[in-house]
PDB file of C-alpha atoms in Angstrom:
ATOM      1  CA  MET A   1       0.000   0.000   0.000  1.00  0.00           C
ATOM      2  CA  SER A   2       1.421   3.370  -0.955  1.00  0.00           C
ATOM      3  CA  SER A   3       1.866   6.081   1.642  1.00  0.00           C
ATOM      4  CA  LEU A   4      -0.764   8.195  -0.142  1.00  0.00           C
ATOM      5  CA  ALA A   5      -3.334   5.410   0.129  1.00  0.00           C
ATOM      6  CA  ALA A   6      -2.409   4.824   3.768  1.00  0.00           C
ATOM      7  CA  GLY A   7      -2.757   8.542   4.522  1.00  0.00           C
ATOM      8  CA  ALA A   8      -6.164   8.698   2.862  1.00  0.00           C
ATOM      9  CA  TRP A   9      -7.289   5.649   4.842  1.00  0.00           C
ATOM     10  CA  THR A  10      -6.212   7.092   8.193  1.00  0.00           C
ATOM     11  CA  ARG A  11      -7.940  10.412   7.413  1.00  0.00           C
ATOM     12  CA  LEU A  12     -11.188   8.524   6.894  1.00  0.00           C
ATOM     13  CA  LEU A  13     -10.773   6.548  10.120  1.00  0.00           C
ATOM     14  CA  ALA A  14     -12.346   9.162  12.449  1.00  0.00           C
ATOM     15  CA  PRO A  15     -15.523   9.582  10.351  1.00  0.00           C
ATOM     16  CA  ARG A  16     -15.806   5.812   9.984  1.00  0.00           C
ATOM     17  CA  ILE A  17     -15.584   5.187  13.729  1.00  0.00           C
ATOM     18  CA  LEU A  18     -18.207   7.890  14.217  1.00  0.00           C
ATOM     19  CA  ALA A  19     -20.311   6.283  11.470  1.00  0.00           C
ATOM     20  CA  VAL A  20     -20.309   2.930  13.283  1.00  0.00           C
ATOM     21  CA  VAL A  21     -21.287   4.521  16.607  1.00  0.00           C
ATOM     22  CA  ILE A  22     -24.124   6.507  15.002  1.00  0.00           C
ATOM     23  CA  ALA A  23     -25.316   3.481  13.025  1.00  0.00           C
ATOM     24  CA  LEU A  24     -25.404   1.332  16.176  1.00  0.00           C
ATOM     25  CA  ILE A  25     -27.442   4.018  17.929  1.00  0.00           C
ATOM     26  CA  GLY A  26     -29.654   4.076  14.835  1.00  0.00           C
ATOM     27  CA  VAL A  27     -30.264   0.319  15.026  1.00  0.00           C
ATOM     28  CA  VAL A  28     -31.324   0.546  18.674  1.00  0.00           C
ATOM     29  CA  LEU A  29     -33.590   3.556  18.043  1.00  0.00           C
ATOM     30  CA  THR A  30     -35.122   2.026  14.911  1.00  0.00           C
ATOM     31  CA  VAL A  31     -35.939  -1.312  16.535  1.00  0.00           C
ATOM     32  CA  GLY A  32     -37.229   0.268  19.733  1.00  0.00           C
ATOM     33  CA  GLY A  33     -39.048   2.981  17.794  1.00  0.00           C
ATOM     34  CA  ALA A  34     -40.779   0.416  15.572  1.00  0.00           C
ATOM     35  CA  GLN A  35     -41.959  -1.461  18.664  1.00  0.00           C
ATOM     36  CA  LEU A  36     -43.165   1.775  20.271  1.00  0.00           C
ATOM     37  CA  ALA A  37     -44.972   2.863  17.084  1.00  0.00           C
ATOM     38  CA  ALA A  38     -46.645  -0.555  16.829  1.00  0.00           C
ATOM     39  CA  LEU A  39     -48.025   0.010  20.327  1.00  0.00           C
ATOM     40  CA  GLY A  40     -49.400   3.402  19.294  1.00  0.00           C
ATOM     41  CA  GLY A  41     -46.545   5.497  20.692  1.00  0.00           C
ATOM     42  CA  SER A  42     -44.462   8.300  19.241  1.00  0.00           C
ATOM     43  CA  LEU A  43     -42.897   7.948  15.784  1.00  0.00           C
ATOM     44  CA  TYR A  44     -39.994  10.170  16.891  1.00  0.00           C
ATOM     45  CA  TYR A  45     -37.722   7.274  17.819  1.00  0.00           C
ATOM     46  CA  LEU A  46     -38.349   5.354  14.598  1.00  0.00           C
ATOM     47  CA  VAL A  47     -37.711   8.402  12.408  1.00  0.00           C
ATOM     48  CA  THR A  48     -34.655   9.402  14.436  1.00  0.00           C
ATOM     49  CA  GLY A  49     -33.268   5.875  14.258  1.00  0.00           C
ATOM     50  CA  LEU A  50     -33.679   5.812  10.472  1.00  0.00           C
ATOM     51  CA  ALA A  51     -31.961   9.205  10.252  1.00  0.00           C
ATOM     52  CA  CYS A  52     -29.056   7.909  12.355  1.00  0.00           C
ATOM     53  CA  LEU A  53     -28.764   4.853  10.108  1.00  0.00           C
ATOM     54  CA  ALA A  54     -28.706   7.089   7.017  1.00  0.00           C
ATOM     55  CA  SER A  55     -26.198   9.437   8.622  1.00  0.00           C
ATOM     56  CA  GLY A  56     -23.960   6.528   9.588  1.00  0.00           C
ATOM     57  CA  PHE A  57     -24.151   5.103   6.064  1.00  0.00           C
ATOM     58  CA  PHE A  58     -23.165   8.378   4.399  1.00  0.00           C
ATOM     59  CA  LEU A  59     -20.373   9.006   6.908  1.00  0.00           C
ATOM     60  CA  TRP A  60     -19.072   5.486   6.250  1.00  0.00           C
ATOM     61  CA  THR A  61     -19.028   6.149   2.502  1.00  0.00           C
ATOM     62  CA  GLY A  62     -17.173   9.410   3.096  1.00  0.00           C
ATOM     63  CA  ARG A  63     -19.971  11.800   2.157  1.00  0.00           C
ATOM     64  CA  MET A  64     -20.755  15.078   3.887  1.00  0.00           C
ATOM     65  CA  LEU A  65     -24.475  14.314   3.539  1.00  0.00           C
ATOM     66  CA  GLY A  66     -24.156  12.224   6.711  1.00  0.00           C
ATOM     67  CA  VAL A  67     -23.261  15.344   8.697  1.00  0.00           C
ATOM     68  CA  TRP A  68     -26.229  17.270   7.273  1.00  0.00           C
ATOM     69  CA  ILE A  69     -28.675  14.445   8.013  1.00  0.00           C
ATOM     70  CA  PHE A  70     -27.425  14.313  11.593  1.00  0.00           C
ATOM     71  CA  ALA A  71     -27.752  18.114  11.875  1.00  0.00           C
ATOM     72  CA  ALA A  72     -31.366  17.896  10.668  1.00  0.00           C
ATOM     73  CA  MET A  73     -31.984  15.141  13.227  1.00  0.00           C
ATOM     74  CA  LEU A  74     -30.618  17.427  15.956  1.00  0.00           C
ATOM     75  CA  ALA A  75     -32.967  20.212  14.842  1.00  0.00           C
ATOM     76  CA  TRP A  76     -36.084  18.022  15.009  1.00  0.00           C
ATOM     77  CA  THR A  77     -34.890  16.518  18.280  1.00  0.00           C
ATOM     78  CA  LEU A  78     -34.806  20.023  19.761  1.00  0.00           C
ATOM     79  CA  VAL A  79     -38.289  20.788  18.414  1.00  0.00           C
ATOM     80  CA  TRP A  80     -39.667  17.446  19.653  1.00  0.00           C
ATOM     81  CA  ALA A  81     -38.124  17.852  23.100  1.00  0.00           C
ATOM     82  CA  ILE A  82     -39.537  21.349  23.559  1.00  0.00           C
ATOM     83  CA  TRP A  83     -42.936  20.199  22.268  1.00  0.00           C
ATOM     84  CA  GLU A  84     -42.907  17.269  24.687  1.00  0.00           C
ATOM     85  CA  VAL A  85     -41.766  18.957  27.921  1.00  0.00           C
ATOM     86  CA  GLY A  86     -41.728  22.691  27.236  1.00  0.00           C
ATOM     87  CA  PHE A  87     -38.830  24.739  28.523  1.00  0.00           C
ATOM     88  CA  ASN A  88     -38.275  22.717  31.702  1.00  0.00           C
ATOM     89  CA  GLY A  89     -34.476  22.469  31.752  1.00  0.00           C
ATOM     90  CA  TRP A  90     -34.318  19.335  33.877  1.00  0.00           C
ATOM     91  CA  ALA A  91     -36.770  17.519  31.608  1.00  0.00           C
ATOM     92  CA  LEU A  92     -34.962  18.702  28.452  1.00  0.00           C
ATOM     93  CA  MET A  93     -31.568  17.548  29.695  1.00  0.00           C
ATOM     94  CA  PRO A  94     -31.923  13.763  29.116  1.00  0.00           C
ATOM     95  CA  ARG A  95     -33.578  14.335  25.735  1.00  0.00           C
ATOM     96  CA  LEU A  96     -30.923  16.690  24.359  1.00  0.00           C
ATOM     97  CA  VAL A  97     -27.545  16.110  25.988  1.00  0.00           C
ATOM     98  CA  GLY A  98     -26.656  12.788  24.322  1.00  0.00           C
ATOM     99  CA  PRO A  99     -27.512  13.759  20.747  1.00  0.00           C
ATOM    100  CA  PHE A 100     -25.934  17.199  21.085  1.00  0.00           C
ATOM    101  CA  VAL A 101     -22.692  15.816  22.585  1.00  0.00           C
ATOM    102  CA  ILE A 102     -22.394  13.505  19.576  1.00  0.00           C
ATOM    103  CA  GLY A 103     -23.190  16.477  17.328  1.00  0.00           C
ATOM    104  CA  LEU A 104     -20.460  18.560  18.959  1.00  0.00           C
ATOM    105  CA  TYR A 105     -17.988  15.719  18.495  1.00  0.00           C
ATOM    106  CA  MET A 106     -19.069  15.420  14.862  1.00  0.00           C
ATOM    107  CA  ALA A 107     -18.440  19.162  14.427  1.00  0.00           C
ATOM    108  CA  LEU A 108     -14.740  18.717  15.221  1.00  0.00           C
ATOM    109  CA  PRO A 109     -12.763  19.287  12.017  1.00  0.00           C
ATOM    110  CA  PHE A 110     -11.007  15.906  11.960  1.00  0.00           C
ATOM    111  CA  ASN A 111     -14.403  14.236  11.587  1.00  0.00           C
ATOM    112  CA  TRP A 112     -15.788  16.178   8.628  1.00  0.00           C
ATOM    113  CA  ARG A 113     -12.780  17.561   6.720  1.00  0.00           C
ATOM    114  CA  PRO A 114     -11.936  14.226   5.054  1.00  0.00           C
ATOM    115  CA  LEU A 115     -15.486  13.862   3.717  1.00  0.00           C
ATOM    116  CA  ARG A 116     -16.362  14.470   0.053  1.00  0.00           C
ATOM    117  CA  GLY A 117     -18.301  17.677  -0.266  1.00  0.00           C
ATOM    118  CA  ALA A 118     -16.652  19.272   2.764  1.00  0.00           C
ATOM    119  CA  PRO A 119     -15.340  22.813   2.239  1.00  0.00           C
ATOM    120  CA  ASN A 120     -11.646  22.981   1.432  1.00  0.00           C
ATOM    121  CA  HIS A 121      -9.779  25.205   3.881  1.00  0.00           C
ATOM    122  CA  LYS A 122      -6.127  25.268   2.934  1.00  0.00           C
ATOM    123  CA  ALA A 123      -3.570  27.226   4.908  1.00  0.00           C
ATOM    124  CA  ALA A 124      -2.150  30.193   3.042  1.00  0.00           C
TER     125      ALA A 124
END
């Protein structure tokens, strides 16, 4: 393997690890959300799980679309959480902290810079 190929592989390692974590979360949310929806409960978990699976897939394939799907999921998670409990900080905390911590980690440059479609910021 050439050093260029090895360098490209290691640059994609961080987004791929993140992709696996998000996809695993997506599997749990999708399965649990499908069971909850079948019992007449909220569709939030099913839709969020599918979004996490899609985000994980696109991150795995090296596409920036995975970041945007996750960002959209964070936006509707915020809306859903406020709709569900209002502006009660203690009730919002368990609904928002986990997804937003993952989102903050995803926002770190080493996670999204190697992705196709990411803006190119070269040092002058």
